[in-house]
CSV table of C-alpha atoms and ligand atoms in Angstrom, one decimal:
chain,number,residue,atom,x,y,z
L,1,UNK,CA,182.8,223.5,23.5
L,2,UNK,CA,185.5,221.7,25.6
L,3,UNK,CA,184.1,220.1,28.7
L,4,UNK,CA,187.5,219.7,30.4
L,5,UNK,CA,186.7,216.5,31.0
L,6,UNK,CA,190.2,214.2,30.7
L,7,UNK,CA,189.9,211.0,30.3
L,8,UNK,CA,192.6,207.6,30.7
L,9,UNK,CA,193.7,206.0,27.6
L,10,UNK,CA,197.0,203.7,27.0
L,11,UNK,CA,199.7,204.6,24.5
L,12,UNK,CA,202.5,202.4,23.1
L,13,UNK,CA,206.1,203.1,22.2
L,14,UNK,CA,205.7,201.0,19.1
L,15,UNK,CA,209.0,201.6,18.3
L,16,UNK,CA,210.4,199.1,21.5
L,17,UNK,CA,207.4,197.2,21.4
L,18,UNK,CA,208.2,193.3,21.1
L,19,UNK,CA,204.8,192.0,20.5
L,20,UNK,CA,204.3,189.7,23.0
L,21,UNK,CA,200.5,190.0,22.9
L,22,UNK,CA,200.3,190.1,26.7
L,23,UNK,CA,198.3,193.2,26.9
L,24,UNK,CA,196.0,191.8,24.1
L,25,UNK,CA,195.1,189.5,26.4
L,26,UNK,CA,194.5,191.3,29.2
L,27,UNK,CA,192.4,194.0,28.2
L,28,UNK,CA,188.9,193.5,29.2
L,29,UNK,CA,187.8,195.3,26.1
L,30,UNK,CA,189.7,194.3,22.8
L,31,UNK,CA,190.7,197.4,22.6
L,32,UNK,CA,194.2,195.8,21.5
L,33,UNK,CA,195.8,194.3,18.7
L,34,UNK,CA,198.7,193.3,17.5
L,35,UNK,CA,199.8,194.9,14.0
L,36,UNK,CA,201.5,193.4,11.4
L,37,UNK,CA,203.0,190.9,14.0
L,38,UNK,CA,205.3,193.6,14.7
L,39,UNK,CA,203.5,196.0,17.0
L,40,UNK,CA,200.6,196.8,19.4
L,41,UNK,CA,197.7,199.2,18.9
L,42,UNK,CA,195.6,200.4,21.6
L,43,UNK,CA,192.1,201.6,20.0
L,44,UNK,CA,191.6,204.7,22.0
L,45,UNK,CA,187.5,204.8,21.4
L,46,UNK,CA,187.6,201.4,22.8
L,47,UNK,CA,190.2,201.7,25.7
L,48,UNK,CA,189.0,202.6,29.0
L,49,UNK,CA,192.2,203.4,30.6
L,50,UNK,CA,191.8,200.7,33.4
L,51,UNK,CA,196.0,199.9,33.2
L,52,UNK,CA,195.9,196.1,32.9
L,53,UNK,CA,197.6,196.5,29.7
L,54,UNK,CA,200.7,198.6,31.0
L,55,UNK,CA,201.1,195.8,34.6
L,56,UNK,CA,201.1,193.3,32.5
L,57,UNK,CA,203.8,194.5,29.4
L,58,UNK,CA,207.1,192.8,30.1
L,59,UNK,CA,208.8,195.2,28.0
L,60,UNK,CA,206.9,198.6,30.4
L,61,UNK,CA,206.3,200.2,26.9
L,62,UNK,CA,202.9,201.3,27.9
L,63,UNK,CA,201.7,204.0,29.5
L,64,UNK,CA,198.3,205.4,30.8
L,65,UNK,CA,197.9,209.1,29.8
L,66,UNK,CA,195.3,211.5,30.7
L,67,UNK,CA,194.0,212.7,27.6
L,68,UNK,CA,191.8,215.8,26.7
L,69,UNK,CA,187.5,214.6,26.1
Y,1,SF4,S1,202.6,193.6,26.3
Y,1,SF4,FE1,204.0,195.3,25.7
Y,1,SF4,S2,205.6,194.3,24.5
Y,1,SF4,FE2,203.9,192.9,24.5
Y,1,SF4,S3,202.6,193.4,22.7
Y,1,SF4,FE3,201.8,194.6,24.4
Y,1,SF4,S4,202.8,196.6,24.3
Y,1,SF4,FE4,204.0,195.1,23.1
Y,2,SF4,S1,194.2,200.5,29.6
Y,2,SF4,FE1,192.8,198.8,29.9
Y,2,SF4,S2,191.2,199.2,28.3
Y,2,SF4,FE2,192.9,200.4,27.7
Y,2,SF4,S3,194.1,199.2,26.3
Y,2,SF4,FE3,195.0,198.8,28.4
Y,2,SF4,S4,193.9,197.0,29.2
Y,2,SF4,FE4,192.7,197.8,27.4
């Protein structure tokens, strides 16, 4: 059964991400890493939406999205 419940997590337009690694650093939970040296993946078990990760992006590819528990 659905709680309703939403919840904050960060997603990445891999696709103009430049890998910097700034958010990597940032987040207060590893919940980042950098793929392939190409790319970052937020780990959405891990993330806790807190939005370090998309003030600190130089590039503004990341975004904080409410997403369904
Ligand atoms: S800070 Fe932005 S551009 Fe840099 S690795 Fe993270 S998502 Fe990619
Ligand atoms: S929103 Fe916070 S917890 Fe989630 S990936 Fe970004 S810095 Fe880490």
């Amino acid at each position: 059964m659905k709680t309703g419940i939403k919840r904050r997590k960060a997603q990445v337009d891999r696709a103009d991400c430049v890998a910097c690694g700034c958010c990597v650093k940032v987040c207060p939970v590893q919940a980042i890493e950098i793929v392939r040296g190409v790319t970052a993946r937020v780990n959405q078990d891990k993330c806790v939406g807190c939005g370090r990760c998309a003030a600190e992006c130089p590039a503004s590819v990341i975004q904080i999205r409410e997403v369904g528990a």
